Structures are given as structure tokens and as C-alpha cells.
PDB file of N, CA and C in Angstrom:
ATOM      1  N   UNK A   1      14.935  -9.011  -9.630  1.00  0.00           N
ATOM      2  CA  UNK A   1      13.087  -9.301  -8.116  1.00  0.00           C
ATOM      3  C   UNK A   1      12.433  -9.902  -9.229  1.00  0.00           C
ATOM      4  N   UNK A   2      12.259 -11.192  -8.286  1.00  0.00           N
ATOM      5  CA  UNK A   2      11.258 -12.141  -8.623  1.00  0.00           C
ATOM      6  C   UNK A   2       9.491 -11.702  -8.918  1.00  0.00           C
ATOM      7  N   UNK A   3       9.111 -12.488  -9.768  1.00  0.00           N
ATOM      8  CA  UNK A   3       7.677 -11.995 -10.152  1.00  0.00           C
ATOM      9  C   UNK A   3       6.729 -11.375  -9.263  1.00  0.00           C
ATOM     10  N   UNK A   4       7.401 -12.393  -7.260  1.00  0.00           N
ATOM     11  CA  UNK A   4       5.957 -11.259  -6.664  1.00  0.00           C
ATOM     12  C   UNK A   4       6.756 -11.411  -5.432  1.00  0.00           C
ATOM     13  N   UNK A   5       7.833 -10.875  -5.787  1.00  0.00           N
ATOM     14  CA  UNK A   5       8.646 -10.160  -5.282  1.00  0.00           C
ATOM     15  C   UNK A   5       8.379  -8.856  -4.932  1.00  0.00           C
ATOM     16  N   UNK A   6       8.141  -7.715  -3.644  1.00  0.00           N
ATOM     17  CA  UNK A   6       7.856  -6.417  -3.933  1.00  0.00           C
ATOM     18  C   UNK A   6       9.306  -5.840  -3.719  1.00  0.00           C
ATOM     19  N   UNK A   7       9.270  -4.685  -4.095  1.00  0.00           N
ATOM     20  CA  UNK A   7      10.700  -3.666  -4.052  1.00  0.00           C
ATOM     21  C   UNK A   7      11.249  -3.980  -2.430  1.00  0.00           C
ATOM     22  N   UNK A   8      10.509  -4.207  -1.577  1.00  0.00           N
ATOM     23  CA  UNK A   8      11.092  -4.256  -0.145  1.00  0.00           C
ATOM     24  C   UNK A   8      11.463  -5.447   0.270  1.00  0.00           C
ATOM     25  N   UNK A   9      10.951  -6.418   0.047  1.00  0.00           N
ATOM     26  CA  UNK A   9      10.963  -7.384   0.123  1.00  0.00           C
ATOM     27  C   UNK A   9      12.499  -7.942  -0.671  1.00  0.00           C
ATOM     28  N   UNK A  10      12.941  -7.067  -1.898  1.00  0.00           N
ATOM     29  CA  UNK A  10      14.460  -7.607  -2.580  1.00  0.00           C
ATOM     30  C   UNK A  10      15.326  -6.459  -1.739  1.00  0.00           C
ATOM     31  N   UNK A  11      14.946  -5.409  -1.248  1.00  0.00           N
ATOM     32  CA  UNK A  11      15.879  -4.482  -0.441  1.00  0.00           C
ATOM     33  C   UNK A  11      16.235  -5.599   0.926  1.00  0.00           C
ATOM     34  N   UNK A  12      14.685  -6.204   1.540  1.00  0.00           N
ATOM     35  CA  UNK A  12      16.025  -6.967   2.710  1.00  0.00           C
ATOM     36  C   UNK A  12      16.464  -8.294   2.603  1.00  0.00           C
ATOM     37  N   UNK A  13      16.607  -8.974   1.038  1.00  0.00           N
ATOM     38  CA  UNK A  13      17.241 -10.089   0.948  1.00  0.00           C
ATOM     39  C   UNK A  13      18.216  -9.843   0.863  1.00  0.00           C
ATOM     40  N   UNK A  14      18.779  -8.955   0.122  1.00  0.00           N
ATOM     41  CA  UNK A  14      20.156  -8.906  -0.450  1.00  0.00           C
ATOM     42  C   UNK A  14      20.881  -7.637   0.057  1.00  0.00           C
ATOM     43  N   UNK A  15      20.252  -7.021   1.040  1.00  0.00           N
ATOM     44  CA  UNK A  15      20.807  -5.403   1.615  1.00  0.00           C
ATOM     45  C   UNK A  15      20.690  -5.773   2.914  1.00  0.00           C
ATOM     46  N   UNK A  16      21.247  -5.573   4.004  1.00  0.00           N
ATOM     47  CA  UNK A  16      21.744  -5.191   5.343  1.00  0.00           C
ATOM     48  C   UNK A  16      19.987  -4.114   5.348  1.00  0.00           C
ATOM     49  N   UNK A  17      19.754  -3.575   6.825  1.00  0.00           N
ATOM     50  CA  UNK A  17      18.659  -2.899   6.704  1.00  0.00           C
ATOM     51  C   UNK A  17      19.815  -1.513   7.271  1.00  0.00           C
ATOM     52  N   UNK A  18      20.785  -1.994   7.033  1.00  0.00           N
ATOM     53  CA  UNK A  18      21.539  -0.557   7.823  1.00  0.00           C
ATOM     54  C   UNK A  18      21.349   0.423   6.499  1.00  0.00           C
ATOM     55  N   UNK A  19      21.403   1.946   7.299  1.00  0.00           N
ATOM     56  CA  UNK A  19      21.834   2.709   5.907  1.00  0.00           C
ATOM     57  C   UNK A  19      22.975   4.139   6.299  1.00  0.00           C
ATOM     58  N   UNK A  20      23.583   4.573   5.085  1.00  0.00           N
ATOM     59  CA  UNK A  20      24.605   5.788   5.280  1.00  0.00           C
ATOM     60  C   UNK A  20      24.254   6.974   4.755  1.00  0.00           C
ATOM     61  N   UNK A  21      24.489   7.999   5.701  1.00  0.00           N
ATOM     62  CA  UNK A  21      24.836   9.386   5.171  1.00  0.00           C
ATOM     63  C   UNK A  21      25.447   9.962   4.683  1.00  0.00           C
ATOM     64  N   UNK A  22      25.832   9.551   3.450  1.00  0.00           N
ATOM     65  CA  UNK A  22      27.539   9.723   2.772  1.00  0.00           C
ATOM     66  C   UNK A  22      27.208  11.976   2.606  1.00  0.00           C
ATOM     67  N   UNK A  23      28.801  12.325   2.903  1.00  0.00           N
ATOM     68  CA  UNK A  23      28.849  13.448   2.500  1.00  0.00           C
ATOM     69  C   UNK A  23      28.613  14.168   1.018  1.00  0.00           C
ATOM     70  N   UNK A  24      28.098  15.108   0.446  1.00  0.00           N
ATOM     71  CA  UNK A  24      28.137  16.177  -0.497  1.00  0.00           C
ATOM     72  C   UNK A  24      28.997  15.386  -1.607  1.00  0.00           C
ATOM     73  N   UNK A  25      29.890  15.537  -1.105  1.00  0.00           N
ATOM     74  CA  UNK A  25      31.451  15.173  -1.697  1.00  0.00           C
ATOM     75  C   UNK A  25      31.254  13.747  -2.475  1.00  0.00           C
ATOM     76  N   UNK A  26      30.906  13.088  -1.133  1.00  0.00           N
ATOM     77  CA  UNK A  26      31.166  11.606  -1.619  1.00  0.00           C
ATOM     78  C   UNK A  26      30.308  11.594  -2.199  1.00  0.00           C
ATOM     79  N   UNK A  27      28.808  11.574  -2.103  1.00  0.00           N
ATOM     80  CA  UNK A  27      27.559  11.463  -2.963  1.00  0.00           C
ATOM     81  C   UNK A  27      27.498  12.062  -4.342  1.00  0.00           C
ATOM     82  N   UNK A  28      28.121  12.911  -4.690  1.00  0.00           N
ATOM     83  CA  UNK A  28      28.135  13.552  -5.594  1.00  0.00           C
ATOM     84  C   UNK A  28      29.722  13.287  -6.556  1.00  0.00           C
ATOM     85  N   UNK A  29      30.448  12.481  -6.227  1.00  0.00           N
ATOM     86  CA  UNK A  29      31.621  11.518  -6.802  1.00  0.00           C
ATOM     87  C   UNK A  29      30.949  10.099  -7.233  1.00  0.00           C
ATOM     88  N   UNK A  30      30.803   9.841  -6.556  1.00  0.00           N
ATOM     89  CA  UNK A  30      29.946   8.548  -6.627  1.00  0.00           C
ATOM     90  C   UNK A  30      28.972   8.401  -8.011  1.00  0.00           C
ATOM     91  N   UNK A  31      27.905   9.285  -7.618  1.00  0.00           N
ATOM     92  CA  UNK A  31      26.765   9.369  -8.790  1.00  0.00           C
ATOM     93  C   UNK A  31      27.449  10.071 -10.152  1.00  0.00           C
ATOM     94  N   UNK A  32      28.451  10.623 -10.041  1.00  0.00           N
ATOM     95  CA  UNK A  32      28.809  11.030 -11.521  1.00  0.00           C
ATOM     96  C   UNK A  32      29.900  10.132 -11.947  1.00  0.00           C
ATOM     97  N   UNK A  33      30.430   8.555 -10.996  1.00  0.00           N
ATOM     98  CA  UNK A  33      30.945   7.729 -11.815  1.00  0.00           C
ATOM     99  C   UNK A  33      29.668   6.850 -12.424  1.00  0.00           C
ATOM    100  N   UNK A  34      28.534   6.408 -11.245  1.00  0.00           N
ATOM    101  CA  UNK A  34      27.762   5.587 -12.332  1.00  0.00           C
ATOM    102  C   UNK A  34      26.949   6.452 -13.164  1.00  0.00           C
ATOM    103  N   UNK A  35      27.025   7.808 -13.762  1.00  0.00           N
ATOM    104  CA  UNK A  35      26.629   8.258 -14.192  1.00  0.00           C
ATOM    105  C   UNK A  35      27.211   8.300 -15.944  1.00  0.00           C
ATOM    106  N   UNK A  36      28.759   8.388 -15.780  1.00  0.00           N
ATOM    107  CA  UNK A  36      29.016   7.893 -16.597  1.00  0.00           C
ATOM    108  C   UNK A  36      29.519   6.819 -17.499  1.00  0.00           C
ATOM    109  N   UNK A  37      29.567   5.693 -16.142  1.00  0.00           N
ATOM    110  CA  UNK A  37      29.102   4.440 -15.990  1.00  0.00           C
ATOM    111  C   UNK A  37      28.152   3.752 -17.461  1.00  0.00           C
ATOM    112  N   UNK A  38      27.393   4.586 -16.794  1.00  0.00           N
ATOM    113  CA  UNK A  38      25.567   4.230 -17.444  1.00  0.00           C
ATOM    114  C   UNK A  38      25.748   4.808 -18.570  1.00  0.00           C
ATOM    115  N   UNK A  39      26.691   6.046 -18.990  1.00  0.00           N
ATOM    116  CA  UNK A  39      26.500   6.399 -20.640  1.00  0.00           C
ATOM    117  C   UNK A  39      27.402   5.486 -21.788  1.00  0.00           C
ATOM    118  N   UNK A  40      28.632   5.089 -20.989  1.00  0.00           N
ATOM    119  CA  UNK A  40      29.529   3.874 -21.140  1.00  0.00           C
ATOM    120  C   UNK A  40      27.959   2.662 -21.632  1.00  0.00           C
ATOM    121  N   UNK A  41      27.545   2.432 -21.052  1.00  0.00           N
ATOM    122  CA  UNK A  41      26.462   1.018 -21.189  1.00  0.00           C
ATOM    123  C   UNK A  41      25.712   1.390 -22.326  1.00  0.00           C
ATOM    124  N   UNK A  42      25.263   2.323 -22.227  1.00  0.00           N
ATOM    125  CA  UNK A  42      24.345   2.985 -23.692  1.00  0.00           C
ATOM    126  C   UNK A  42      24.904   2.684 -24.833  1.00  0.00           C
ATOM    127  N   UNK A  43      26.278   3.337 -24.559  1.00  0.00           N
ATOM    128  CA  UNK A  43      27.145   3.386 -25.506  1.00  0.00           C
ATOM    129  C   UNK A  43      27.312   1.893 -26.251  1.00  0.00           C
ATOM    130  N   UNK A  44      27.448   0.983 -25.812  1.00  0.00           N
ATOM    131  CA  UNK A  44      27.494  -0.562 -26.463  1.00  0.00           C
ATOM    132  C   UNK A  44      26.176  -0.536 -26.245  1.00  0.00           C
ATOM    133  N   UNK A  45      25.105  -0.523 -25.738  1.00  0.00           N
ATOM    134  CA  UNK A  45      23.830  -0.706 -26.933  1.00  0.00           C
ATOM    135  C   UNK A  45      24.148  -0.406 -28.037  1.00  0.00           C
ATOM    136  N   UNK A  46      24.234   1.491 -28.477  1.00  0.00           N
ATOM    137  CA  UNK A  46      24.344   1.587 -29.620  1.00  0.00           C
ATOM    138  C   UNK A  46      25.496   1.035 -30.363  1.00  0.00           C
ATOM    139  N   UNK A  47      26.314   1.037 -30.283  1.00  0.00           N
ATOM    140  CA  UNK A  47      27.318  -0.449 -30.962  1.00  0.00           C
ATOM    141  C   UNK A  47      26.473  -1.220 -31.254  1.00  0.00           C
ATOM    142  N   UNK A  48      26.086  -1.562 -30.494  1.00  0.00           N
ATOM    143  CA  UNK A  48      25.446  -3.823 -30.599  1.00  0.00           C
ATOM    144  C   UNK A  48      24.369  -2.831 -32.241  1.00  0.00           C
ATOM    145  N   UNK A  49      23.263  -1.757 -31.258  1.00  0.00           N
ATOM    146  CA  UNK A  49      22.651  -1.627 -32.553  1.00  0.00           C
ATOM    147  C   UNK A  49      22.638  -1.313 -34.464  1.00  0.00           C
ATOM    148  N   UNK A  50      24.049  -0.831 -33.885  1.00  0.00           N
ATOM    149  CA  UNK A  50      24.831  -0.395 -35.101  1.00  0.00           C
ATOM    150  C   UNK A  50      25.800  -2.144 -35.894  1.00  0.00           C
ATOM    151  N   UNK A  51      25.479  -2.630 -35.407  1.00  0.00           N
ATOM    152  CA  UNK A  51      26.516  -4.265 -35.857  1.00  0.00           C
ATOM    153  C   UNK A  51      28.084  -3.638 -35.971  1.00  0.00           C
ATOM    154  N   UNK A  52      28.357  -2.842 -34.867  1.00  0.00           N
ATOM    155  CA  UNK A  52      29.628  -2.867 -34.750  1.00  0.00           C
ATOM    156  C   UNK A  52      30.949  -3.985 -34.607  1.00  0.00           C
ATOM    157  N   UNK A  53      31.874  -3.754 -34.947  1.00  0.00           N
ATOM    158  CA  UNK A  53      32.765  -5.037 -34.327  1.00  0.00           C
ATOM    159  C   UNK A  53      32.740  -5.939 -33.112  1.00  0.00           C
ATOM    160  N   UNK A  54      32.953  -7.046 -32.943  1.00  0.00           N
ATOM    161  CA  UNK A  54      32.730  -7.542 -32.134  1.00  0.00           C
ATOM    162  C   UNK A  54      34.082  -7.416 -30.725  1.00  0.00           C
ATOM    163  N   UNK A  55      35.265  -7.143 -31.271  1.00  0.00           N
ATOM    164  CA  UNK A  55      36.135  -6.637 -30.369  1.00  0.00           C
ATOM    165  C   UNK A  55      35.732  -5.617 -30.055  1.00  0.00           C
ATOM    166  N   UNK A  56      35.565  -4.665 -30.799  1.00  0.00           N
ATOM    167  CA  UNK A  56      34.975  -2.656 -30.624  1.00  0.00           C
ATOM    168  C   UNK A  56      34.440  -2.833 -29.598  1.00  0.00           C
ATOM    169  N   UNK A  57      33.209  -3.811 -29.534  1.00  0.00           N
ATOM    170  CA  UNK A  57      32.536  -3.924 -28.489  1.00  0.00           C
ATOM    171  C   UNK A  57      33.022  -4.587 -26.751  1.00  0.00           C
ATOM    172  N   UNK A  58      33.747  -5.084 -27.383  1.00  0.00           N
ATOM    173  CA  UNK A  58      34.398  -5.832 -25.946  1.00  0.00           C
ATOM    174  C   UNK A  58      35.272  -5.086 -25.259  1.00  0.00           C
ATOM    175  N   UNK A  59      36.228  -4.256 -26.346  1.00  0.00           N
ATOM    176  CA  UNK A  59      37.234  -3.155 -25.350  1.00  0.00           C
ATOM    177  C   UNK A  59      36.209  -2.626 -24.584  1.00  0.00           C
ATOM    178  N   UNK A  60      35.539  -1.836 -25.277  1.00  0.00           N
ATOM    179  CA  UNK A  60      34.429  -1.268 -24.006  1.00  0.00           C
ATOM    180  C   UNK A  60      33.241  -1.571 -23.226  1.00  0.00           C
ATOM    181  N   UNK A  61      33.314  -3.052 -23.376  1.00  0.00           N
ATOM    182  CA  UNK A  61      33.084  -3.569 -22.110  1.00  0.00           C
ATOM    183  C   UNK A  61      33.975  -3.802 -20.793  1.00  0.00           C
ATOM    184  N   UNK A  62      35.329  -3.810 -21.847  1.00  0.00           N
ATOM    185  CA  UNK A  62      36.390  -4.106 -20.758  1.00  0.00           C
ATOM    186  C   UNK A  62      35.971  -3.009 -20.199  1.00  0.00           C
ATOM    187  N   UNK A  63      36.400  -1.244 -20.692  1.00  0.00           N
ATOM    188  CA  UNK A  63      36.275  -0.306 -20.003  1.00  0.00           C
ATOM    189  C   UNK A  63      35.210   0.020 -18.970  1.00  0.00           C
ATOM    190  N   UNK A  64      34.099  -0.412 -19.373  1.00  0.00           N
ATOM    191  CA  UNK A  64      32.651  -0.241 -18.419  1.00  0.00           C
ATOM    192  C   UNK A  64      32.874  -1.390 -16.609  1.00  0.00           C
ATOM    193  N   UNK A  65      33.190  -2.686 -17.301  1.00  0.00           N
ATOM    194  CA  UNK A  65      34.219  -3.423 -15.811  1.00  0.00           C
ATOM    195  C   UNK A  65      35.006  -2.444 -15.275  1.00  0.00           C
ATOM    196  N   UNK A  66      36.561  -1.843 -15.893  1.00  0.00           N
ATOM    197  CA  UNK A  66      37.139  -1.110 -14.882  1.00  0.00           C
ATOM    198  C   UNK A  66      36.840   0.110 -14.363  1.00  0.00           C
ATOM    199  N   UNK A  67      35.474   0.672 -15.100  1.00  0.00           N
ATOM    200  CA  UNK A  67      34.766   1.791 -14.758  1.00  0.00           C
ATOM    201  C   UNK A  67      33.799   1.511 -13.110  1.00  0.00           C
ATOM    202  N   UNK A  68      34.097   0.196 -12.554  1.00  0.00           N
ATOM    203  CA  UNK A  68      32.428  -0.777 -11.817  1.00  0.00           C
ATOM    204  C   UNK A  68      33.557  -1.356 -10.595  1.00  0.00           C
ATOM    205  N   UNK A  69      35.142  -1.062 -11.087  1.00  0.00           N
ATOM    206  CA  UNK A  69      35.558  -1.724 -10.421  1.00  0.00           C
ATOM    207  C   UNK A  69      36.481   0.165  -9.708  1.00  0.00           C
ATOM    208  N   UNK A  70      36.656   0.676 -10.346  1.00  0.00           N
ATOM    209  CA  UNK A  70      37.078   1.929  -9.416  1.00  0.00           C
ATOM    210  C   UNK A  70      35.856   2.738  -8.422  1.00  0.00           C
ATOM    211  N   UNK A  71      34.805   2.531  -9.335  1.00  0.00           N
ATOM    212  CA  UNK A  71      33.695   2.532  -8.262  1.00  0.00           C
ATOM    213  C   UNK A  71      33.474   2.334  -6.649  1.00  0.00           C
ATOM    214  N   UNK A  72      34.074   1.081  -6.987  1.00  0.00           N
ATOM    215  CA  UNK A  72      34.065  -0.683  -6.026  1.00  0.00           C
ATOM    216  C   UNK A  72      35.005   0.341  -5.080  1.00  0.00           C
ATOM    217  N   UNK A  73      36.111  -0.078  -5.783  1.00  0.00           N
ATOM    218  CA  UNK A  73      37.236   0.892  -4.872  1.00  0.00           C
ATOM    219  C   UNK A  73      36.851   1.879  -3.915  1.00  0.00           C
ATOM    220  N   UNK A  74      36.247   2.721  -4.522  1.00  0.00           N
ATOM    221  CA  UNK A  74      36.191   4.686  -3.710  1.00  0.00           C
ATOM    222  C   UNK A  74      35.186   4.100  -2.829  1.00  0.00           C
ATOM    223  N   UNK A  75      34.138   3.391  -2.889  1.00  0.00           N
ATOM    224  CA  UNK A  75      32.980   3.314  -2.045  1.00  0.00           C
ATOM    225  C   UNK A  75      33.538   2.255  -0.893  1.00  0.00           C
ATOM    226  N   UNK A  76      34.712   1.110  -1.203  1.00  0.00           N
ATOM    227  CA  UNK A  76      35.111   0.395   0.006  1.00  0.00           C
ATOM    228  C   UNK A  76      36.097   0.873   0.902  1.00  0.00           C
ATOM    229  N   UNK A  77      36.174   2.059  -0.072  1.00  0.00           N
ATOM    230  CA  UNK A  77      37.467   3.146   0.757  1.00  0.00           C
ATOM    231  C   UNK A  77      36.977   4.291   1.455  1.00  0.00           C
ATOM    232  N   UNK A  78      35.777   4.410   1.443  1.00  0.00           N
ATOM    233  CA  UNK A  78      35.130   5.078   2.528  1.00  0.00           C
ATOM    234  C   UNK A  78      33.884   4.774   3.223  1.00  0.00           C
ATOM    235  N   UNK A  79      34.089   3.090   3.043  1.00  0.00           N
ATOM    236  CA  UNK A  79      33.200   2.507   4.024  1.00  0.00           C
ATOM    237  C   UNK A  79      34.468   2.217   5.116  1.00  0.00           C
ATOM    238  N   UNK A  80      35.101   1.467   4.652  1.00  0.00           N
ATOM    239  CA  UNK A  80      36.211   1.652   5.983  1.00  0.00           C
ATOM    240  C   UNK A  80      36.365   2.793   6.550  1.00  0.00           C
ATOM    241  N   UNK A  81      36.707   3.661   5.888  1.00  0.00           N
ATOM    242  CA  UNK A  81      36.696   4.781   6.411  1.00  0.00           C
ATOM    243  C   UNK A  81      36.166   5.479   7.293  1.00  0.00           C
ATOM    244  N   UNK A  82      34.948   5.205   7.220  1.00  0.00           N
ATOM    245  CA  UNK A  82      33.784   6.012   7.950  1.00  0.00           C
ATOM    246  C   UNK A  82      32.736   4.878   8.708  1.00  0.00           C
ATOM    247  N   UNK A  83      31.887   3.729   8.141  1.00  0.00           N
ATOM    248  CA  UNK A  83      31.186   2.515   8.974  1.00  0.00           C
ATOM    249  C   UNK A  83      31.814   1.819   9.627  1.00  0.00           C
ATOM    250  N   UNK A  84      32.760   1.387   9.221  1.00  0.00           N
ATOM    251  CA  UNK A  84      33.409   0.089   9.884  1.00  0.00           C
ATOM    252  C   UNK A  84      34.731   0.823  10.799  1.00  0.00           C
ATOM    253  N   UNK A  85      35.478   1.955  10.504  1.00  0.00           N
ATOM    254  CA  UNK A  85      36.418   2.715  11.948  1.00  0.00           C
ATOM    255  C   UNK A  85      34.902   2.860  13.005  1.00  0.00           C
ATOM    256  N   UNK A  86      34.042   3.921  12.605  1.00  0.00           N
ATOM    257  CA  UNK A  86      32.785   3.998  13.420  1.00  0.00           C
ATOM    258  C   UNK A  86      32.597   2.805  14.358  1.00  0.00           C
ATOM    259  N   UNK A  87      31.732   1.974  13.563  1.00  0.00           N
ATOM    260  CA  UNK A  87      31.953   0.566  14.486  1.00  0.00           C
ATOM    261  C   UNK A  87      32.578   0.378  15.733  1.00  0.00           C
ATOM    262  N   UNK A  88      33.394   0.042  14.743  1.00  0.00           N
ATOM    263  CA  UNK A  88      35.117  -0.394  16.040  1.00  0.00           C
ATOM    264  C   UNK A  88      35.354   0.450  17.029  1.00  0.00           C
ATOM    265  N   UNK A  89      35.221   1.469  17.405  1.00  0.00           N
ATOM    266  CA  UNK A  89      34.638   2.636  18.007  1.00  0.00           C
ATOM    267  C   UNK A  89      33.352   2.892  19.244  1.00  0.00           C
ATOM    268  N   UNK A  90      32.639   2.261  18.374  1.00  0.00           N
ATOM    269  CA  UNK A  90      31.876   1.756  19.087  1.00  0.00           C
ATOM    270  C   UNK A  90      31.746   0.255  19.894  1.00  0.00           C
ATOM    271  N   UNK A  91      32.646   0.157  19.711  1.00  0.00           N
ATOM    272  CA  UNK A  91      32.776  -1.487  20.638  1.00  0.00           C
ATOM    273  C   UNK A  91      32.223  -2.633  19.788  1.00  0.00           C
ATOM    274  N   UNK A  92      31.853  -2.547  18.190  1.00  0.00           N
ATOM    275  CA  UNK A  92      31.081  -3.904  17.845  1.00  0.00           C
ATOM    276  C   UNK A  92      32.738  -4.617  16.712  1.00  0.00           C
ATOM    277  N   UNK A  93      33.010  -5.253  16.947  1.00  0.00           N
ATOM    278  CA  UNK A  93      33.736  -6.037  16.573  1.00  0.00           C
ATOM    279  C   UNK A  93      33.275  -6.766  15.787  1.00  0.00           C
ATOM    280  N   UNK A  94      31.770  -7.091  15.193  1.00  0.00           N
ATOM    281  CA  UNK A  94      31.592  -7.629  14.312  1.00  0.00           C
ATOM    282  C   UNK A  94      31.130  -7.604  12.751  1.00  0.00           C
ATOM    283  N   UNK A  95      32.327  -6.113  12.949  1.00  0.00           N
ATOM    284  CA  UNK A  95      32.140  -4.867  11.663  1.00  0.00           C
ATOM    285  C   UNK A  95      32.878  -6.150  11.253  1.00  0.00           C
ATOM    286  N   UNK A  96      33.879  -6.209  11.934  1.00  0.00           N
ATOM    287  CA  UNK A  96      35.113  -7.165  11.359  1.00  0.00           C
ATOM    288  C   UNK A  96      34.704  -8.252  10.045  1.00  0.00           C
ATOM    289  N   UNK A  97      34.271  -8.524  11.045  1.00  0.00           N
ATOM    290  CA  UNK A  97      33.225 -10.382  10.284  1.00  0.00           C
ATOM    291  C   UNK A  97      32.478 -10.061   9.237  1.00  0.00           C
ATOM    292  N   UNK A  98      32.176  -9.273   8.978  1.00  0.00           N
ATOM    293  CA  UNK A  98      30.961  -8.650   7.994  1.00  0.00           C
ATOM    294  C   UNK A  98      32.445  -8.208   7.023  1.00  0.00           C
ATOM    295  N   UNK A  99      33.135  -7.217   7.590  1.00  0.00           N
ATOM    296  CA  UNK A  99      34.175  -6.621   5.829  1.00  0.00           C
ATOM    297  C   UNK A  99      34.687  -7.700   5.515  1.00  0.00           C
ATOM    298  N   UNK A 100      35.212  -8.996   5.829  1.00  0.00           N
ATOM    299  CA  UNK A 100      36.260  -9.695   5.517  1.00  0.00           C
ATOM    300  C   UNK A 100      35.342 -10.799   4.676  1.00  0.00           C
ATOM    301  N   UNK A 101      34.067 -11.200   5.031  1.00  0.00           N
ATOM    302  CA  UNK A 101      32.530 -11.730   3.973  1.00  0.00           C
ATOM    303  C   UNK A 101      32.437 -10.558   2.979  1.00  0.00           C
ATOM    304  N   UNK A 102      32.191  -9.025   3.214  1.00  0.00           N
ATOM    305  CA  UNK A 102      32.744  -8.319   1.461  1.00  0.00           C
ATOM    306  C   UNK A 102      33.952  -8.311   0.733  1.00  0.00           C
ATOM    307  N   UNK A 103      34.823  -8.558   1.359  1.00  0.00           N
ATOM    308  CA  UNK A 103      35.729  -8.489   0.406  1.00  0.00           C
ATOM    309  C   UNK A 103      35.726 -10.075   0.167  1.00  0.00           C
ATOM    310  N   UNK A 104      35.331 -11.395   0.528  1.00  0.00           N
ATOM    311  CA  UNK A 104      35.428 -12.909  -0.329  1.00  0.00           C
ATOM    312  C   UNK A 104      34.410 -12.220  -1.230  1.00  0.00           C
ATOM    313  N   UNK A 105      33.366 -11.637  -1.416  1.00  0.00           N
ATOM    314  CA  UNK A 105      32.333 -11.664  -2.088  1.00  0.00           C
ATOM    315  C   UNK A 105      32.319 -10.448  -3.635  1.00  0.00           C
ATOM    316  N   UNK A 106      33.361  -9.333  -3.210  1.00  0.00           N
ATOM    317  CA  UNK A 106      33.861  -8.829  -4.057  1.00  0.00           C
ATOM    318  C   UNK A 106      35.327  -9.384  -5.187  1.00  0.00           C
ATOM    319  N   UNK A 107      36.279 -10.277  -4.061  1.00  0.00           N
ATOM    320  CA  UNK A 107      37.312 -10.797  -4.936  1.00  0.00           C
ATOM    321  C   UNK A 107      36.831 -12.248  -5.407  1.00  0.00           C
ATOM    322  N   UNK A 108      35.283 -12.470  -5.693  1.00  0.00           N
ATOM    323  CA  UNK A 108      34.602 -13.427  -6.716  1.00  0.00           C
ATOM    324  C   UNK A 108      35.317 -13.593  -7.725  1.00  0.00           C
TER     325      UNK A 108
END
């Protein structure tokens, strides 16, 4: 967030105004993944503070990267199964273009 932007300004600049109601199961699964990732990041912070060897830290960072990829895969699968399918059924073919752009961004 830039110095003069509010949280609302940032939200509008980086994300669509769409919202998604998630099932309790999906919400809990995604939150659990994020909490584990948060714990891993804190672990890396501790490793850095404790002067742990670089290679050991890099291995932990790689594990965080893999965990984030798993989070993205789960979220993307849920997005396609719910949001994309629903929009197509409602006659909104623009969702396919949105999905293509999303996949291009994820594959950078």
C-alpha cells in the first residue's frame, strides 16, 4: 500500500469488487493452510535471528514456496468448480477470459 492510499483504495486497485461466499469446509481448509504457512515464515525468521546456516534457511523457504503453491492449487480448483462454472451457466463467457488472464499471472 502506498503512503497516501487507504486500504479501500488498494483493494480496488489490485482486486475485483466481486465477493465469494465460501463453504465452512473450504474456508477452514484454506485458513489452516495459511496458518501453517505463517508458522513456517515465523520459523524462518527465527532461523535468521539464530544465525542458522544459509542452505538450511533456503530449504525452509523452498518448503514455504511449495506450501503457497498448494494453497493456490486448492483455491484455483475451488474457483473453477464454483465461480467459473456459475458464471458460464449464467451466460457470462467473459469469465473464461478472466480465467486465462489469471492463469497467465499465476504462471509468471
